[in-house]
């Protein structure tokens, strides 16, 4: 069973080392990851420059990893279409240094690696460790391997991926696991304006989180209660409930050319 | 009524010129767009380098545009948080040179501009012109202005954005408008491997479209029949229908720590 592992913190990050070695106990792991950090790149792909591959030494039994000068989605595309001899049984992206919760999954490089696996019909999983400072990935990696074993056994429905967020707490303090939905979050006061030595303005994006929906059944709510959050995702953004209302706009847009 | 206009083809693209001038008939337009093409960057934001703003001359009554060394999402964040004196009544992203249909909306810079507007509570619209070669944006711009006028009048529900794709056909050949859902599409044979003059391999991503779901009620299906497609989108990727099934995995992951 081939397992493709990628991330967005870059191939030298400790999270992908821990993840790949834990998964090596349940399958043959191939690591294809960005050569440097690609956080907050969203679901980007690289079409305007050529991609190159560099081998990186890796602990046994994996032996080597492949570093790409691109995004997590690039890594998955390249692996599936050019590097792997057979389709992987699973794509796992992570373990990210920091959370990927709620609306932020749309910006997340970690989740984009799993989205690309899902688009291409592979059971896919994104994993993040929620906290700050010095991370210990030991528990998160072994928990992820248990989940991966279950997914390999049962599969996932077509078009489904999983987003896993694990609190960075001592194992005894983690209160359990919750199946969640995505919360809603945005950032406020995102822009900091400064002046360079020549008096020209420049701007940094940063900002503070504002949680618009952190209900107990959301991923954000679960983490705030010390739970592991496991959210099933799908890729259809259609707002079905608004279709009928929207059709009432049509007579005003182009008379005689209404809903076909 | 302030209307914020952005795109991902870059501020010098003809589509944003045509769009901004058509919208100037219904509100006060502010143009904030990437200084160069940012296609297929997904919903990326720029956190690792400072953003700079350059003024670009623009046709009256708009007078000037603001070019940013960042992504469409950066442009919208910067505009909302630092550049505009009041919140815009609407965010419009486009008109893109080429389609943004089905699963591709996850990669789309054009759609990401509208997503960022939506996250920040603004009615938002992404517009693309579907075709190839030399584009004439005249009809698409005036149609978009009619839709924008309707949105300004009625608003959109919180967390909703619209994705508009207009066929690049003579007006008389456009058969009407359809309210659609997103189709499903992926790319196959995406990787082309070459050798540089020193014999090292490099890879280009490209590939052919493979439509997995192009039913008549999808955006892909509508365009194939010469219709304008208008798809309402929302930002919650949660796969609700799979939550219950997924909860049956839990007993195997960490006995005694089931669904909380």
Coordinates of C-alpha atoms in Angstrom, one line a residue:
Chain A
X1 CA 0.0 0.0 0.0
X2 CA 1.6 3.2 -1.2
X3 CA 1.1 6.3 0.9
X4 CA 2.0 9.7 -0.5
X5 CA 3.0 12.3 2.1
X6 CA 3.3 16.0 1.6
X7 CA 3.0 19.2 3.6
X8 CA 3.3 23.0 3.4
X9 CA 5.9 23.7 6.1
X10 CA 8.5 22.4 3.7
X11 CA 10.3 19.1 3.5
X12 CA 12.7 19.9 6.3
X13 CA 10.0 20.6 8.9
X14 CA 9.8 18.1 11.8
X15 CA 6.1 17.5 11.3
X16 CA 6.5 15.7 8.0
X17 CA 9.4 13.6 9.4
X18 CA 7.3 12.4 12.3
X19 CA 4.3 11.8 10.1
X20 CA 6.1 9.8 7.4
X21 CA 7.9 7.6 9.9
X22 CA 4.6 6.8 11.8
X23 CA 2.9 5.9 8.4
X24 CA 5.8 3.7 7.4
X25 CA 4.5 1.2 9.9
X26 CA 1.3 0.7 7.8
X27 CA 2.4 1.2 4.2
X28 CA 5.2 2.1 1.8
X29 CA 5.7 5.9 2.2
X30 CA 6.8 8.2 -0.5
X31 CA 7.6 11.8 0.6
X32 CA 7.1 14.6 -2.0
X33 CA 7.1 18.0 -0.4
X34 CA 7.9 21.7 -1.1
X35 CA 11.6 22.6 -0.7
X36 CA 10.6 25.5 1.5
X37 CA 7.6 26.8 3.6
X38 CA 4.5 27.5 1.5
X39 CA 2.0 28.5 4.1
X40 CA -1.1 30.5 3.3
X41 CA -0.7 29.9 -0.4
X42 CA -4.2 28.5 -0.8
X43 CA -4.8 25.9 -3.5
X44 CA -2.1 27.3 -5.8
X45 CA -0.5 25.5 -8.7
X46 CA 2.6 26.5 -10.5
X47 CA 2.1 27.0 -14.3
X48 CA 4.6 29.7 -15.1
X49 CA 7.9 28.2 -14.1
X50 CA 9.4 24.7 -14.4
X51 CA 9.4 22.5 -11.4
X52 CA 12.5 20.7 -10.3
X53 CA 13.1 17.8 -8.0
X54 CA 15.9 17.4 -5.4
X55 CA 16.5 14.2 -3.4
X56 CA 16.7 14.7 0.4
X57 CA 18.1 11.9 2.7
X58 CA 15.4 10.4 5.0
X59 CA 15.4 8.0 7.9
X60 CA 15.0 4.3 7.1
X61 CA 12.8 2.6 6.0
X62 CA 11.9 5.5 3.8
X63 CA 15.4 6.3 2.7
X64 CA 14.8 9.5 0.7
X65 CA 12.4 12.3 0.2
X66 CA 11.8 14.4 -2.9
X67 CA 11.8 18.2 -2.6
X68 CA 10.0 20.3 -5.2
X69 CA 10.3 24.1 -5.9
X70 CA 6.5 24.4 -5.8
X71 CA 3.3 24.2 -3.7
X72 CA 1.7 21.2 -1.9
X73 CA -0.8 20.9 -4.8
X74 CA 2.2 20.9 -7.3
X75 CA 3.8 18.1 -5.2
X76 CA 0.7 15.9 -5.3
X77 CA 0.1 16.5 -9.1
X78 CA 3.7 15.7 -9.9
X79 CA 3.8 12.6 -7.7
X80 CA 0.5 11.2 -9.1
X81 CA 1.2 12.0 -12.7
X82 CA 5.0 11.5 -13.0
X83 CA 6.8 10.1 -10.0
X84 CA 4.8 7.2 -8.5
X85 CA 4.7 3.8 -10.2
X86 CA 1.2 3.1 -9.0
X87 CA -1.6 5.3 -7.7
X88 CA -1.2 5.8 -3.9
X89 CA -3.7 4.2 -1.6
X90 CA -3.8 7.5 0.3
X91 CA -2.5 11.1 0.3
X92 CA -1.6 12.6 3.7
X93 CA -0.6 16.2 4.2
X94 CA 1.1 17.5 7.3
X95 CA 1.7 17.5 10.2
X96 CA 1.3 21.2 10.0
X97 CA 2.8 23.4 12.7
X98 CA -0.4 25.2 13.8
X99 CA -4.1 24.9 13.3
X100 CA -6.2 24.7 10.0
X101 CA -9.7 25.4 11.2
X102 CA -12.9 26.8 9.9
X103 CA -12.8 29.3 7.0
X104 CA -9.0 29.1 7.1
X105 CA -9.0 25.8 5.3
X106 CA -9.6 27.9 2.1
X107 CA -6.1 29.5 2.6
X108 CA -4.4 26.4 3.9
X109 CA -1.5 24.9 2.0
X110 CA -1.7 21.8 4.2
X111 CA -5.4 21.2 3.3
X112 CA -4.7 22.0 -0.4
X113 CA -2.3 19.0 -0.6
X114 CA -5.2 16.8 0.5
X115 CA -7.7 18.6 -1.8
X116 CA -5.5 17.8 -4.7
X117 CA -5.4 14.2 -3.7
X118 CA -9.2 14.2 -3.4
X119 CA -9.7 15.8 -6.8
X120 CA -7.6 13.0 -8.3
X121 CA -9.7 10.3 -6.6
X122 CA -7.4 9.3 -3.7
X123 CA -8.5 9.0 -0.1
X124 CA -6.9 12.1 1.5
X125 CA -6.2 13.5 4.9
X126 CA -4.8 16.9 6.1
X127 CA -3.3 16.9 9.6
X128 CA -2.5 19.9 11.9
X129 CA -1.1 20.2 15.4
X130 CA -2.9 23.0 17.2
X131 CA -0.7 25.2 19.5
X132 CA 2.4 27.3 19.5
X133 CA 6.0 27.2 20.4
X134 CA 8.1 24.0 20.4
X135 CA 6.0 21.2 19.0
X136 CA 6.2 17.5 19.9
X137 CA 4.7 15.6 17.1
X138 CA 4.9 12.1 18.7
X139 CA 1.2 11.6 19.8
X140 CA -0.2 13.4 16.7
X141 CA 1.9 11.2 14.4
X142 CA 0.8 7.9 16.0
X143 CA -2.9 9.0 16.2
X144 CA -2.8 10.0 12.5
X145 CA -1.3 6.5 11.6
X146 CA -4.2 4.9 13.4
X147 CA -6.7 7.0 11.5
X148 CA -4.8 6.3 8.2
X149 CA -5.0 2.5 8.9
X150 CA -8.8 2.8 9.3
X151 CA -9.1 4.8 6.1
X152 CA -7.0 2.3 4.2
X153 CA -9.3 -0.5 5.5
X154 CA -12.6 1.2 4.7
X155 CA -11.8 3.8 2.1
X156 CA -13.5 7.2 1.8
X157 CA -16.5 8.1 -0.5
X158 CA -15.5 9.6 -3.8
X159 CA -14.9 13.4 -3.4
X160 CA -14.4 13.2 0.4
X161 CA -11.3 14.3 2.3
X162 CA -10.7 14.6 6.1
X163 CA -9.3 17.5 8.0
X164 CA -7.7 16.5 11.3
X165 CA -6.7 19.0 14.0
X166 CA -5.0 17.7 17.1
X167 CA -4.5 19.8 20.2
X168 CA -0.8 20.1 21.3
X169 CA -1.4 18.9 24.8
X170 CA 0.0 16.0 26.9
X171 CA -1.9 12.9 25.9
X172 CA -3.6 12.6 29.3
X173 CA -5.1 16.1 28.8
X174 CA -6.7 15.4 25.4
X175 CA -10.3 14.9 26.2
X176 CA -11.4 12.8 23.2
X177 CA -12.3 13.1 19.5
X178 CA -15.2 15.0 17.9
X179 CA -16.6 14.7 14.4
X180 CA -17.1 18.4 13.6
X181 CA -18.2 20.8 10.9
X182 CA -16.1 23.8 9.9
X183 CA -16.5 26.9 12.0
X184 CA -16.4 30.4 10.5
X185 CA -13.5 32.7 11.1
X186 CA -12.1 35.9 9.6
X187 CA -9.2 38.2 10.3
X188 CA -9.6 41.8 11.4
X189 CA -7.1 44.7 11.5
X190 CA -5.1 42.7 9.0
X191 CA -3.0 45.5 7.6
X192 CA 0.0 47.2 9.3
X193 CA 1.4 50.2 7.4
X194 CA 5.0 51.3 7.7
X195 CA 7.5 53.5 5.9
X196 CA 10.7 52.5 4.4
X197 CA 14.0 54.5 4.8
X198 CA 13.1 56.5 1.7
X199 CA 9.7 57.4 3.1
X200 CA 7.7 55.1 0.9
X201 CA 4.8 53.2 2.4
X202 CA 4.7 49.4 2.6
X203 CA 2.1 47.1 4.2
X204 CA 2.2 43.8 6.1
X205 CA -0.7 41.5 6.3
X206 CA -1.3 39.9 9.7
X207 CA -4.4 40.6 11.8
X208 CA -6.3 39.0 14.7
X209 CA -8.7 36.1 14.5
X210 CA -12.4 36.8 14.9
X211 CA -14.4 33.6 15.2
X212 CA -17.9 34.2 13.7
X213 CA -19.1 30.7 14.4
X214 CA -17.3 28.6 17.0
X215 CA -20.3 26.5 18.2
X216 CA -19.7 23.3 20.1
X217 CA -20.2 21.2 16.9
X218 CA -17.5 23.1 15.0
X219 CA -13.8 22.3 14.7
X220 CA -13.0 25.6 16.4
X221 CA -15.3 24.7 19.3
X222 CA -13.9 21.2 19.7
X223 CA -10.3 22.5 19.9
X224 CA -11.3 25.1 22.5
X225 CA -12.5 22.2 24.7
X226 CA -9.3 20.1 24.4
X227 CA -10.7 17.7 21.8
X228 CA -9.2 16.3 18.6
X229 CA -11.4 17.6 15.7
X230 CA -12.0 15.4 12.6
X231 CA -14.0 17.2 9.9
X232 CA -15.2 15.5 6.7
X233 CA -14.9 17.9 3.7
X234 CA -16.2 17.8 0.2
X235 CA -15.3 20.1 -2.7
X236 CA -18.7 21.4 -4.0
X237 CA -19.0 25.0 -2.9
X238 CA -22.5 25.4 -4.6
X239 CA -25.0 27.2 -2.4
X240 CA -28.0 25.0 -3.3
X241 CA -30.4 26.7 -0.9
X242 CA -29.9 30.0 -2.6
X243 CA -30.5 28.8 -6.2
X244 CA -34.2 29.3 -6.3
X245 CA -34.1 32.8 -4.8
X246 CA -31.3 33.7 -7.3
X247 CA -33.5 32.6 -10.2
X248 CA -35.9 35.5 -9.3
X249 CA -33.1 37.9 -10.3
X250 CA -33.0 36.7 -13.9
X251 CA -36.0 38.6 -15.5
X252 CA -34.2 41.8 -14.5
X253 CA -30.9 40.9 -16.1
X254 CA -31.8 40.1 -19.7
X255 CA -35.6 40.1 -20.4
X256 CA -36.6 37.1 -22.5
X257 CA -33.5 35.1 -21.6
X258 CA -34.6 33.7 -18.2
X259 CA -33.6 30.4 -16.5
X260 CA -32.9 27.7 -19.1
Chain B
X1 CA -22.3 53.2 -3.4
X2 CA -18.7 52.1 -3.4
X3 CA -17.8 49.1 -5.6
X4 CA -14.4 47.5 -5.2
X5 CA -13.0 45.9 -8.4
X6 CA -10.1 43.4 -8.5
X7 CA -9.0 40.6 -10.8
X8 CA -6.2 38.0 -11.3
X9 CA -5.1 38.8 -14.8
X10 CA -3.4 41.9 -13.4
X11 CA -4.3 45.6 -13.5
X12 CA -3.3 46.1 -17.1
X13 CA -5.6 43.4 -18.4
X14 CA -8.5 44.6 -20.7
X15 CA -11.1 42.7 -18.7
X16 CA -10.8 44.8 -15.6
X17 CA -10.8 48.0 -17.7
X18 CA -14.1 47.1 -19.3
X19 CA -15.6 45.9 -16.1
X20 CA -14.7 48.9 -14.0
X21 CA -16.0 51.4 -16.6
X22 CA -19.3 49.5 -16.9
X23 CA -19.7 49.5 -13.1
X24 CA -18.9 53.2 -12.9
X25 CA -22.4 53.8 -14.3
X26 CA -24.0 52.4 -11.1
X27 CA -21.6 53.3 -8.3
X28 CA -18.3 54.8 -7.3
X29 CA -15.6 52.3 -8.5
X30 CA -12.3 51.7 -6.8
X31 CA -9.8 49.5 -8.6
X32 CA -7.3 47.6 -6.5
X33 CA -5.6 44.8 -8.5
X34 CA -2.4 42.7 -8.8
X35 CA 0.4 44.5 -10.7
X36 CA 0.9 41.4 -12.8
X37 CA -1.0 38.2 -13.7
X38 CA -1.7 35.9 -10.7
X39 CA -3.7 33.1 -12.3
X40 CA -4.0 29.7 -10.6
X41 CA -2.7 31.0 -7.3
X42 CA -5.8 29.7 -5.4
X43 CA -6.8 31.7 -2.4
X44 CA -3.3 32.7 -1.5
X45 CA -2.4 35.6 0.8
X46 CA 1.0 37.2 1.1
X47 CA 2.4 37.1 4.6
X48 CA 6.2 36.8 4.1
X49 CA 6.9 40.0 2.1
X50 CA 5.7 43.6 2.4
X51 CA 3.0 44.8 -0.1
X52 CA 3.5 48.0 -2.0
X53 CA 0.9 50.1 -3.9
X54 CA 1.5 51.9 -7.2
X55 CA -1.0 54.3 -8.8
X56 CA -2.0 53.6 -12.4
X57 CA -3.8 56.1 -14.6
X58 CA -7.4 55.1 -15.4
X59 CA -10.1 56.3 -17.7
X60 CA -12.5 58.9 -16.2
X61 CA -14.7 58.9 -14.2
X62 CA -12.5 56.5 -12.2
X63 CA -9.3 58.4 -12.7
X64 CA -6.8 56.0 -11.2
X65 CA -6.3 52.4 -10.2
X66 CA -4.1 50.9 -7.5
X67 CA -1.6 48.1 -8.4
X68 CA -0.4 45.8 -5.6
X69 CA 2.5 43.3 -5.7
X70 CA 0.3 40.6 -4.3
X71 CA -2.7 38.3 -5.0
X72 CA -6.3 39.1 -5.6
X73 CA -7.1 38.2 -1.9
X74 CA -4.3 40.5 -0.8
X75 CA -5.8 43.3 -2.9
X76 CA -9.2 42.8 -1.2
X77 CA -7.8 42.6 2.3
X78 CA -5.7 45.7 1.8
X79 CA -8.6 47.7 0.2
X80 CA -11.0 46.8 3.0
X81 CA -8.7 47.3 5.9
X82 CA -6.5 50.1 4.8
X83 CA -7.4 51.9 1.6
X84 CA -11.2 52.4 1.4
X85 CA -12.8 55.1 3.5
X86 CA -16.0 53.1 3.9
X87 CA -16.9 49.4 3.4
X88 CA -17.7 48.8 -0.3
X89 CA -21.3 47.9 -1.1
X90 CA -19.9 45.1 -3.3
X91 CA -16.7 43.4 -4.4
X92 CA -16.4 42.3 -8.1
X93 CA -13.5 40.3 -9.4
X94 CA -12.8 40.0 -13.2
X95 CA -13.5 39.9 -16.0
X96 CA -11.2 36.9 -16.3
X97 CA -9.8 36.0 -19.7
X98 CA -11.1 32.4 -19.7
X99 CA -13.5 30.2 -17.7
X100 CA -13.7 29.5 -14.0
X101 CA -15.9 26.4 -13.9
X102 CA -16.6 23.4 -11.6
X103 CA -13.8 22.2 -9.4
X104 CA -11.5 24.8 -10.9
X105 CA -13.0 27.5 -8.7
X106 CA -10.7 26.1 -5.9
X107 CA -7.7 27.1 -8.0
X108 CA -9.1 30.4 -9.3
X109 CA -7.5 33.7 -8.5
X110 CA -10.6 35.5 -9.9
X111 CA -12.9 33.6 -7.6
X112 CA -10.5 34.1 -4.6
X113 CA -11.0 37.8 -4.9
X114 CA -14.7 37.4 -4.5
X115 CA -14.2 34.8 -1.7
X116 CA -12.2 37.3 0.3
X117 CA -14.9 39.9 -0.1
X118 CA -17.5 37.3 1.0
X119 CA -15.4 36.3 4.1
X120 CA -15.4 39.9 5.1
X121 CA -19.2 40.2 4.8
X122 CA -19.4 42.0 1.4
X123 CA -21.7 40.9 -1.4
X124 CA -19.2 39.5 -3.9
X125 CA -19.2 38.4 -7.5
X126 CA -16.6 36.7 -9.7
X127 CA -16.9 37.1 -13.5
X128 CA -15.2 35.2 -16.3
X129 CA -15.5 35.3 -20.1
X130 CA -15.4 31.8 -21.6
X131 CA -13.5 31.3 -24.8
X132 CA -10.1 31.8 -26.3
X133 CA -8.2 34.2 -28.5
X134 CA -8.9 37.9 -28.8
X135 CA -11.6 38.8 -26.2
X136 CA -14.3 41.4 -26.6
X137 CA -15.5 42.3 -23.1
X138 CA -18.3 44.7 -24.1
X139 CA -21.3 42.5 -23.6
X140 CA -19.9 40.7 -20.6
X141 CA -19.2 44.0 -18.9
X142 CA -22.7 45.4 -19.5
X143 CA -24.3 42.2 -18.4
X144 CA -22.2 42.1 -15.2
X145 CA -23.3 45.7 -14.5
X146 CA -26.9 44.7 -14.7
X147 CA -26.3 41.8 -12.3
X148 CA -24.4 44.1 -10.0
X149 CA -27.2 46.6 -10.0
X150 CA -29.6 43.8 -8.9
X151 CA -27.2 42.7 -6.2
X152 CA -26.9 46.2 -4.9
X153 CA -30.7 46.5 -4.7
X154 CA -31.4 43.2 -3.0
X155 CA -28.1 42.2 -1.3
X156 CA -26.9 38.6 -1.0
X157 CA -27.4 36.4 2.1
X158 CA -24.4 36.5 4.5
X159 CA -21.7 34.1 3.4
X160 CA -22.9 33.9 -0.2
X161 CA -21.0 34.9 -3.4
X162 CA -21.8 34.5 -7.1
X163 CA -19.7 32.9 -9.8
X164 CA -20.6 34.2 -13.3
X165 CA -19.3 32.7 -16.5
X166 CA -20.3 34.3 -19.8
X167 CA -19.8 32.6 -23.2
X168 CA -17.6 34.6 -25.6
X169 CA -20.2 34.6 -28.4
X170 CA -21.9 37.3 -30.4
X171 CA -24.8 38.5 -28.2
X172 CA -27.4 37.1 -30.6
X173 CA -25.9 33.6 -30.2
X174 CA -26.1 33.5 -26.4
X175 CA -29.1 31.4 -25.6
X176 CA -30.0 32.7 -22.2
X177 CA -29.0 32.4 -18.5
X178 CA -29.0 29.4 -16.2
X179 CA -28.7 29.1 -12.4
X180 CA -26.3 26.3 -12.0
X181 CA -24.3 24.2 -9.6
X182 CA -20.6 23.6 -9.9
X183 CA -19.6 20.7 -12.2
X184 CA -16.6 18.4 -11.4
X185 CA -13.5 18.6 -13.4
X186 CA -9.9 17.4 -13.0
X187 CA -6.8 17.5 -15.2
X188 CA -5.0 14.4 -16.5
X189 CA -1.6 14.0 -18.0
X190 CA -0.6 17.2 -16.3
X191 CA 3.1 16.7 -16.2
X192 CA 5.5 17.2 -19.1
X193 CA 9.1 16.3 -18.4
X194 CA 12.0 17.9 -20.3
X195 CA 15.8 18.1 -20.0
X196 CA 17.8 21.3 -19.6
X197 CA 21.0 21.9 -21.6
X198 CA 23.0 20.3 -18.7
X199 CA 20.9 17.2 -18.8
X200 CA 18.9 17.9 -15.6
X201 CA 15.2 17.1 -15.7
X202 CA 12.5 19.7 -15.2
X203 CA 8.7 19.5 -15.3
X204 CA 5.9 21.7 -16.6
X205 CA 2.3 21.4 -15.2
X206 CA -0.4 21.7 -17.9
X207 CA -2.7 18.8 -18.8
X208 CA -6.1 18.2 -20.4
X209 CA -9.4 18.8 -18.8
X210 CA -11.5 15.8 -17.9
X211 CA -15.0 16.6 -16.9
X212 CA -16.3 14.1 -14.3
X213 CA -19.7 15.9 -14.0
X214 CA -21.0 18.2 -16.7
X215 CA -24.7 17.5 -16.2
X216 CA -27.2 20.0 -17.7
X217 CA -27.7 21.6 -14.3
X218 CA -23.9 22.3 -13.9
X219 CA -22.0 25.4 -14.9
X220 CA -19.9 23.3 -17.3
X221 CA -23.1 21.9 -18.9
X222 CA -24.6 25.4 -19.3
X223 CA -21.6 26.9 -21.1
X224 CA -21.5 23.9 -23.4
X225 CA -25.0 24.9 -24.5
X226 CA -24.2 28.5 -25.1
X227 CA -25.8 29.8 -21.9
X228 CA -24.5 32.3 -19.3
X229 CA -23.9 30.4 -16.0
X230 CA -24.6 32.0 -12.7
X231 CA -23.7 29.8 -9.7
X232 CA -24.3 30.8 -6.1
X233 CA -21.4 29.7 -3.8
X234 CA -20.9 29.4 -0.1
X235 CA -17.7 28.7 1.8
X236 CA -18.6 25.8 4.1
X237 CA -16.8 22.7 2.7
X238 CA -18.1 20.4 5.5
X239 CA -19.4 17.1 4.1
X240 CA -22.4 16.8 6.4
X241 CA -23.8 13.6 4.9
X242 CA -20.6 11.7 5.9
X243 CA -20.4 12.9 9.5
X244 CA -22.4 10.0 10.9
X245 CA -20.5 7.3 9.0
X246 CA -17.2 8.9 10.0
X247 CA -18.2 8.7 13.7
X248 CA -18.2 4.8 13.4
X249 CA -14.4 5.1 12.8
X250 CA -13.8 6.6 16.3
X251 CA -13.9 3.5 18.5
X252 CA -10.9 2.1 16.5
X253 CA -8.8 5.3 16.8
X254 CA -8.6 5.7 20.6
X255 CA -10.7 3.4 22.6
X256 CA -12.6 5.2 25.4
X257 CA -12.2 8.6 23.7
X258 CA -15.2 8.4 21.3
X259 CA -17.4 11.1 19.8
X260 CA -17.7 14.0 22.3

